Short mmCIF file of C-alpha atoms in Angstrom, two decimals:
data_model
loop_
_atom_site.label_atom_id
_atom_site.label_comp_id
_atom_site.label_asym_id
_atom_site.label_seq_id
_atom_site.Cartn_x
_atom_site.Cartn_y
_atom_site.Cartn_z
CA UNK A 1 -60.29 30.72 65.37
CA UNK A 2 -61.32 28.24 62.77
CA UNK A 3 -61.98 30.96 60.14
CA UNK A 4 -58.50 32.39 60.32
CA UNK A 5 -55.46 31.94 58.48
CA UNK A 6 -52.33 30.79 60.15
CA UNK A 7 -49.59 32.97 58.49
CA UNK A 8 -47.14 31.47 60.09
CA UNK A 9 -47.98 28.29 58.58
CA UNK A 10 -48.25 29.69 55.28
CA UNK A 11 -45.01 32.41 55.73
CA UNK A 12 -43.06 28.68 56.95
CA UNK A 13 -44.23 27.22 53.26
CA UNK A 14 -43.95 29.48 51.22
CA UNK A 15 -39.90 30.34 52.59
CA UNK A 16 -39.44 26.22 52.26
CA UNK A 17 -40.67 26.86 48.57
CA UNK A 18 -38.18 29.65 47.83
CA UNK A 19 -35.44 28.07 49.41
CA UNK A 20 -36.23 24.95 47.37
CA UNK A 21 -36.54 26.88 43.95
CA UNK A 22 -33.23 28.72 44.94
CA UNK A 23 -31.57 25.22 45.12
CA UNK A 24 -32.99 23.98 42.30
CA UNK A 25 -31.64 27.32 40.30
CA UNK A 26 -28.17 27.25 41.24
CA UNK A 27 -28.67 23.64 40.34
CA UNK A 28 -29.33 24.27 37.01
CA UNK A 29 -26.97 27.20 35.99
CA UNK A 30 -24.20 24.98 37.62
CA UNK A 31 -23.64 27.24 40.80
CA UNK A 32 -21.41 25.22 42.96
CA UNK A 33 -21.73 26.42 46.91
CA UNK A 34 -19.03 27.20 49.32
CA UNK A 35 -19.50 23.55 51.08
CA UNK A 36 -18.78 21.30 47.80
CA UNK A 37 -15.98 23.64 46.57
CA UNK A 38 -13.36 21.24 45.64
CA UNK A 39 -15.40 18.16 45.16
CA UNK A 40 -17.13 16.78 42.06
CA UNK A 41 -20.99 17.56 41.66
CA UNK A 42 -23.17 16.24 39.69
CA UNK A 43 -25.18 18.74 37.81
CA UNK A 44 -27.63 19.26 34.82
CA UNK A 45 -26.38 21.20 31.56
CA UNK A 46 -28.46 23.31 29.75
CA UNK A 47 -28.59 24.71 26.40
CA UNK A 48 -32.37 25.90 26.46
CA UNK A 49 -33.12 22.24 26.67
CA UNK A 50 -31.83 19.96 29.39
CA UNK A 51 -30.56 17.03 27.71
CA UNK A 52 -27.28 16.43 28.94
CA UNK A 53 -26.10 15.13 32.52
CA UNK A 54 -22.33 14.97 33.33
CA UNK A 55 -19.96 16.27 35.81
CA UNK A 56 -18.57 19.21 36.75
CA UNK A 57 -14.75 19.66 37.72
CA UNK A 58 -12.86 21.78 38.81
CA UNK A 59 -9.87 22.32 35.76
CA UNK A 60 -6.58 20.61 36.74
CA UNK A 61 -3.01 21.70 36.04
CA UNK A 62 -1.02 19.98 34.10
CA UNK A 63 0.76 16.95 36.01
CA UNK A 64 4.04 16.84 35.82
CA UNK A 65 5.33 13.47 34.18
CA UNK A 66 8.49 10.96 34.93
CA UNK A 67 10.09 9.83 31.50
CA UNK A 68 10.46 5.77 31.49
CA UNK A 69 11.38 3.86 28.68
CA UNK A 70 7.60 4.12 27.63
CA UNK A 71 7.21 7.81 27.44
CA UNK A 72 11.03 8.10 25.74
CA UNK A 73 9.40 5.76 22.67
CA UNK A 74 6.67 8.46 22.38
CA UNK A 75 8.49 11.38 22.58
CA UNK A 76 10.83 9.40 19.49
CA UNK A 77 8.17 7.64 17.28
CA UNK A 78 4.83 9.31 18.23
CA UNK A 79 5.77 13.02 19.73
CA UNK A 80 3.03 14.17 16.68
CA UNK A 81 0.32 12.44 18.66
CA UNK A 82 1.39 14.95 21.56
CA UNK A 83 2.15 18.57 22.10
CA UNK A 84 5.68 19.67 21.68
CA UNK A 85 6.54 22.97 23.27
CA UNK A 86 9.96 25.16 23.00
CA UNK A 87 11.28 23.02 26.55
CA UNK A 88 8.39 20.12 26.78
CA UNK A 89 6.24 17.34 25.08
CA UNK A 90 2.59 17.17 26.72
CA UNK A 91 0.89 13.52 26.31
CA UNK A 92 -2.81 13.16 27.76
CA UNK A 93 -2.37 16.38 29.62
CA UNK A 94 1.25 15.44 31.67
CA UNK A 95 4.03 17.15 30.71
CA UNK A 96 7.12 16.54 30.53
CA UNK A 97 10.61 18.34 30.53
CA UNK A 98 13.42 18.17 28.02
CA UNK A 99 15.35 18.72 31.24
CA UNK A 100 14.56 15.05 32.52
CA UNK A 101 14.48 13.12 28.96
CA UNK A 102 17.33 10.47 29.87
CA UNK A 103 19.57 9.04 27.38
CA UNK A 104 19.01 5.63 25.11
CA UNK A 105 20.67 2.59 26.10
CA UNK A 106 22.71 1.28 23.61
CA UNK A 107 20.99 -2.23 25.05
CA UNK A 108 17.87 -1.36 23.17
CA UNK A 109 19.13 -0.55 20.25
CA UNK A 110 19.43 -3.29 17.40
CA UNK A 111 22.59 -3.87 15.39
CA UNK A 112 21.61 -3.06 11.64
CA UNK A 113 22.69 -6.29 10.10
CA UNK A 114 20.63 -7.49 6.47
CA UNK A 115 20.08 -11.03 6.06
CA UNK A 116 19.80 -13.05 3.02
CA UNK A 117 21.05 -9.23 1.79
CA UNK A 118 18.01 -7.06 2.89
CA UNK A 119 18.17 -4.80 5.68
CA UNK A 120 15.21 -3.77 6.88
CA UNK A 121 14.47 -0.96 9.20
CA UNK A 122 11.49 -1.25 11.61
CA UNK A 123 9.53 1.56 12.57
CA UNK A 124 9.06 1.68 16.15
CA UNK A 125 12.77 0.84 16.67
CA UNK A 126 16.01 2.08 17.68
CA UNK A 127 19.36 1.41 15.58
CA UNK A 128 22.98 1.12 16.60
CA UNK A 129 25.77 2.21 13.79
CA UNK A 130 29.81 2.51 14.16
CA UNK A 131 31.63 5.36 12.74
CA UNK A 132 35.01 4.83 11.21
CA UNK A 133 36.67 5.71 14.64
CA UNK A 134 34.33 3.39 16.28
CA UNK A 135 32.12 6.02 18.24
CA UNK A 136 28.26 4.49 18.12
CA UNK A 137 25.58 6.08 16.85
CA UNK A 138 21.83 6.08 17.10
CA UNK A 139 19.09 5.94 15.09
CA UNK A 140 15.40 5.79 15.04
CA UNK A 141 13.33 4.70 12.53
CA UNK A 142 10.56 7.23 12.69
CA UNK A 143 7.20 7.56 10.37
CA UNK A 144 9.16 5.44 7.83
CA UNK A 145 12.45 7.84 7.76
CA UNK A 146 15.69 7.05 9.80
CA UNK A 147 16.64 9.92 11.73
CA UNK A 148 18.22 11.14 14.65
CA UNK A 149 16.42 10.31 18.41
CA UNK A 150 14.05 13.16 18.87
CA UNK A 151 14.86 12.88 22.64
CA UNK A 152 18.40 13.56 21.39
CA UNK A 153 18.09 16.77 19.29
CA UNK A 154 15.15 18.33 21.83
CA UNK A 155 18.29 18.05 24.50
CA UNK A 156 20.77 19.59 21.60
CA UNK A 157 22.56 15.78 21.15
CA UNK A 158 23.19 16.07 17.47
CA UNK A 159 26.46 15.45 15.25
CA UNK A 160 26.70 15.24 11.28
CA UNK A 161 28.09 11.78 11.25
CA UNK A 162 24.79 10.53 12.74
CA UNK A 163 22.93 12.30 9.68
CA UNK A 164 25.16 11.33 7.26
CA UNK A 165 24.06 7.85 8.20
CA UNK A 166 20.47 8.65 8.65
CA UNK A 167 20.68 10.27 5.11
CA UNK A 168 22.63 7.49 3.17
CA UNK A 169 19.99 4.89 3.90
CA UNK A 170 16.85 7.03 3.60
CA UNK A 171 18.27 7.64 -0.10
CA UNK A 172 19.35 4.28 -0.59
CA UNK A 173 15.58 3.24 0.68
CA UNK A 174 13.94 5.39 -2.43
CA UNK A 175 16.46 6.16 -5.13
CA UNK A 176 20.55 6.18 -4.48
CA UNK A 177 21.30 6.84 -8.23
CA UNK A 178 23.17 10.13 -6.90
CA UNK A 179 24.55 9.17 -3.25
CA UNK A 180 28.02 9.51 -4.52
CA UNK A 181 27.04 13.49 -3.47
CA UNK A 182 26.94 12.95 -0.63
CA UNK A 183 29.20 10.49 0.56
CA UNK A 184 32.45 9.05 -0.81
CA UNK A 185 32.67 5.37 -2.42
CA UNK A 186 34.75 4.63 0.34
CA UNK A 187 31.86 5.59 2.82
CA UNK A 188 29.54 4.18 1.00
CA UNK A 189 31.10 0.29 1.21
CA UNK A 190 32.20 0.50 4.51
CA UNK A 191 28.35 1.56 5.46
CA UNK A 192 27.10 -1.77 2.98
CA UNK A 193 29.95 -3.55 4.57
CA UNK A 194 29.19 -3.13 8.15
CA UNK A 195 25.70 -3.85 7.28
CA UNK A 196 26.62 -7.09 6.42
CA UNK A 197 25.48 -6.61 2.46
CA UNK A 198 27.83 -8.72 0.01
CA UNK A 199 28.25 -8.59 -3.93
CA UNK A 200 25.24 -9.18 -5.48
CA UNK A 201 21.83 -7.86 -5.26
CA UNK A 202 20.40 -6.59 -2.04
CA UNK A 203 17.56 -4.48 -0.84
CA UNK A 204 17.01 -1.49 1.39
CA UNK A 205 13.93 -0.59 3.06
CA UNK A 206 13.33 1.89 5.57
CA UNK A 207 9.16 1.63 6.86
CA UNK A 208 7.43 1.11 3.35
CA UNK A 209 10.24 3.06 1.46
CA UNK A 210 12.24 -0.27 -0.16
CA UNK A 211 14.45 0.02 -3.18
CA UNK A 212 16.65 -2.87 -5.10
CA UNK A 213 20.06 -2.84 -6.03
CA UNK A 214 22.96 -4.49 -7.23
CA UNK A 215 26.59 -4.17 -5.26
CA UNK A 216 29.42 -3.89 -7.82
CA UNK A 217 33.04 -3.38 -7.05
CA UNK A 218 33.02 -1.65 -10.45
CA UNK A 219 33.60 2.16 -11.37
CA UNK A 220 29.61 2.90 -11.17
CA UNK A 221 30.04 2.80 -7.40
CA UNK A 222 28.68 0.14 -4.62
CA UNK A 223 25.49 0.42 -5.07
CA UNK A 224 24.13 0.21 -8.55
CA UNK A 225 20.01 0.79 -9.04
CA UNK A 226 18.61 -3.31 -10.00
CA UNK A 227 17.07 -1.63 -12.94
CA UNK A 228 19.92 0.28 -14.02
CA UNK A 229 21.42 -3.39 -13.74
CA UNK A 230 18.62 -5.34 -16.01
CA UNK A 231 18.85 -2.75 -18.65
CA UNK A 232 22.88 -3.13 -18.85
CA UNK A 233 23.13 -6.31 -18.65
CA UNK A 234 20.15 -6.60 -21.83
CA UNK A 235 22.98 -4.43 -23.89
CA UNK A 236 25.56 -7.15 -23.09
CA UNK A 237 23.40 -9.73 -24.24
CA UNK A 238 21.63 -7.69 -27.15
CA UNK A 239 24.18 -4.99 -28.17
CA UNK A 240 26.80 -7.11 -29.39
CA UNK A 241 28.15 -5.81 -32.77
CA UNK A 242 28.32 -2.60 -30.96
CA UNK A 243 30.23 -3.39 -28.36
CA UNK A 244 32.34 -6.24 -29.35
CA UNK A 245 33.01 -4.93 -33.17
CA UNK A 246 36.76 -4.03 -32.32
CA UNK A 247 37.44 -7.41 -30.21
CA UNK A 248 37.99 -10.88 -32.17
CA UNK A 249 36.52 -14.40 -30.88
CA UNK A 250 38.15 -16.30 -28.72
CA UNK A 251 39.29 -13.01 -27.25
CA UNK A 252 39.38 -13.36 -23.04
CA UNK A 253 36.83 -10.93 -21.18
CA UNK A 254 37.14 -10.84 -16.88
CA UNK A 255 33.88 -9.95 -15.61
CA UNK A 256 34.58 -9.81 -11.65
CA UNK A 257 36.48 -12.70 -10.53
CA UNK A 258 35.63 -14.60 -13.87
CA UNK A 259 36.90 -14.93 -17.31
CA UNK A 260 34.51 -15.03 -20.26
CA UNK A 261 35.48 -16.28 -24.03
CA UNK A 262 33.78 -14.05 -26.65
CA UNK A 263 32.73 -16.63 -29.05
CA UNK A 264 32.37 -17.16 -32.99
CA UNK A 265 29.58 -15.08 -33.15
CA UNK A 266 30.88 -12.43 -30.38
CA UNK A 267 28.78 -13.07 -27.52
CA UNK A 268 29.93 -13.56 -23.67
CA UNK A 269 27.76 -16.08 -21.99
CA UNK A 270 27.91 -14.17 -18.96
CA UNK A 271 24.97 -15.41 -16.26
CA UNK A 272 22.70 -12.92 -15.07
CA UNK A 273 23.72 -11.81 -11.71
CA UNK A 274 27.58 -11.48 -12.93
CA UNK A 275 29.57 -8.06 -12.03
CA UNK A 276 28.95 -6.29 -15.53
CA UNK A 277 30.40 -3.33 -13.82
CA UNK A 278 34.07 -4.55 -13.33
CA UNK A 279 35.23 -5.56 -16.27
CA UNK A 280 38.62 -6.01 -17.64
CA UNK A 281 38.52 -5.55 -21.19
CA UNK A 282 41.25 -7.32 -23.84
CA UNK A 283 43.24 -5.46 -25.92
CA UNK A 284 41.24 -4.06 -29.31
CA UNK A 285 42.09 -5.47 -32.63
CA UNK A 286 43.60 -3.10 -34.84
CA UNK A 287 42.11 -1.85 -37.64
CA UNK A 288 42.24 -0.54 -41.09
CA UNK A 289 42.21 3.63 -39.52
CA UNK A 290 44.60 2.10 -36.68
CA UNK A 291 47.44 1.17 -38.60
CA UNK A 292 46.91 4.08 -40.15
CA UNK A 293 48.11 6.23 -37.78
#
C-alpha cells in the first residue's frame, strides 16, 4: 500500500491548483464575478507589465445637480471650465438643467457707482443698472467683458437695453473715440451720470481693460479720450498765432463756467484740467478782406 499513489490526493491538489490559477486569471484581466457585481474591487492592471494598482468601478451616470447661488456664479463667470450642452451645463460630472437655473437677486448685485471718478468693474461680480424708465438691469462682469448673465440668455432672458449698456462700457473700457454710433449724447451722460462720473477726468475699467478720459459738456461729446485731451489742450497753449490771429488782447474767452483774458501777447492762461471743449468764443476782429466785403 506504501508503494502506491493516492490519486485522490493528488486529483484533490491538482483541482485546488486550477481553481487557484483560475482566480488568479480573472484577477488579472479584471473579470469581476457575479458575487462582487456592484461593489468596488480592487484589481491589478496590466499592459504586458503589471505596474499599476487602482480600482475598478462600475461607470456612473451623470448626477443630476441643484443650482444654489454657488453653481449660478459658475454657470455666469466660469461655464468655460464646464460643459455647456444645447439645454445643460455639466460641472465635475453633475449636470444641470437650464430648466432649474433660478433668477439673480437684485440683492447681490452691486450698484455701479465710480469713486474719486473711476468705476471699476470686478470680475467675478454682478452689476445693477437703471434704464431711463427705471426697469433694472443686470450685468456680469465676465473674463474681463460686461455682458449679459449667462444664466439669463441660456433661459432666453435677453433685451437690447441690457446690451446697449454692456456695450457702452466695454467700449468706453478700451477706446470710446466712436461711441456716439452707438448711442446718443444724451445716453451717453445719463449712463456717466448715473454712474456717478462728474466733469473732469475719469477712468473706466472693465477686468484689465481700463481707458482715461476727460468729461466735457462741449460739442466733442461726454466723453473725450485723456489723450485726445493733452494734445488739444498743447495747441491752446502752443498754437497761438493760429488760433488767436483774428481776436485782439484783452478780448474775453469762457472756457466752461470761466472767463479767460487773452493777453498782450495772445495767450489764455487756462489751467490744465479746464473744459477746452466748451468754449464761447468773442466776436473776431475785422479785417482788411472783412471790410471788404
Amino acid at each position: 500500500m506504501n508503494g502506491m499513489v493516492n490519486w485522490k490526493n493528488i486529483n484533490s491538489n491538482s483541482m485546488a491548483t486550477l481553481n487557484r490559477n483560475q482566480r488568479l486569471l480573472d484577477v488579472l484581466i479584471g473579470k469581476r464575478s457575479t458575487v462582487n457585481k456592484g461593489q468596488r474591487d480592487s484589481f491589478i492592471r496590466s499592459d504586458n507589465l503589471v505596474d499599476e494598482i487602482g480600482l475598478y468601478t462600475v461607470p456612473e451616470l451623470k448626477a443630476k445637480g441643484v443650482i444654489n447661488e454657488e453653481i449660478l456664479d459658475m454657470i455666469n463667470f466660469a461655464y468655460l471650465d464646464g460643459t455647456e450642452t444645447p439645454d445643460s451645463f455639466i460641472f465635475g460630472g453633475v449636470e444641470y438643467f437650464e430648466e432649474d437655473i433660478p433668477p439673480i437677486s437684485l440683492d447681490r448685485c452691486e450698484k455701479a457707482v465710480a469713486k474719486n471718478n473711476a468705476i471699476v468693474f470686478e470680475s467675478g461680480k454682478y452689476y445693477q443698472f437703471t434704464d431711463k424708465e427705471g426697469k433694472p438691469h443686470i450685468l456680469t462682469c465676465t473674463y474681463g467683458h460686461m455682458t449679459q448673465p449667462r444664466s439669463n440668455t441660456k433661459r432666453g432672458i435677453a433685451d437690447d437695453e441690457s446690451f446697449e449698456i454692456g456695450r457702452f462700457w466695454n467700449l468706453l473700457s478700451k477706446n470710446g473715440t466712436f461711441i456716439g454710433l452707438h448711442c446718443s449724447e444724451e445716453e451717453e451722460r445719463r449712463l456717466l451720470n448715473d454712474a456717478g462720473i462728474t466733469e473732469g477726468f475719469f477712468s473706466v475699467q472693465v477686468g484689465d481693460n481700463k481707458q482715461e478720459y476727460f468729461y466735457s459738456n462741449g460739442h466733442a461729446g461726454a466723453a473725450v479720450l485723456k489723450e485726445r485731451y493733452d494734445n488739444t489742450y498743447q495747441m491752446f497753449m502752443t498754437q497761438t498765432e493760429i488760433l488767436f490771429r483774428d481776436y485782439k488782447p484783452g478780448d474775453v474767452f469762457r472756457v466752461g463756467d470761466r472767463e479767460y483774458v487773452l493777453s498782450e501777447d495772445k495767450k489764455l492762461d487756462i489751467p490744465y484740467g479746464a473744459d477746452i471743449y466748451d468754449v464761447k468764443w468773442p466776436p473776431r476782429k475785422k479785417t482788411q478782406v472783412d471790410s471788404n466785403v
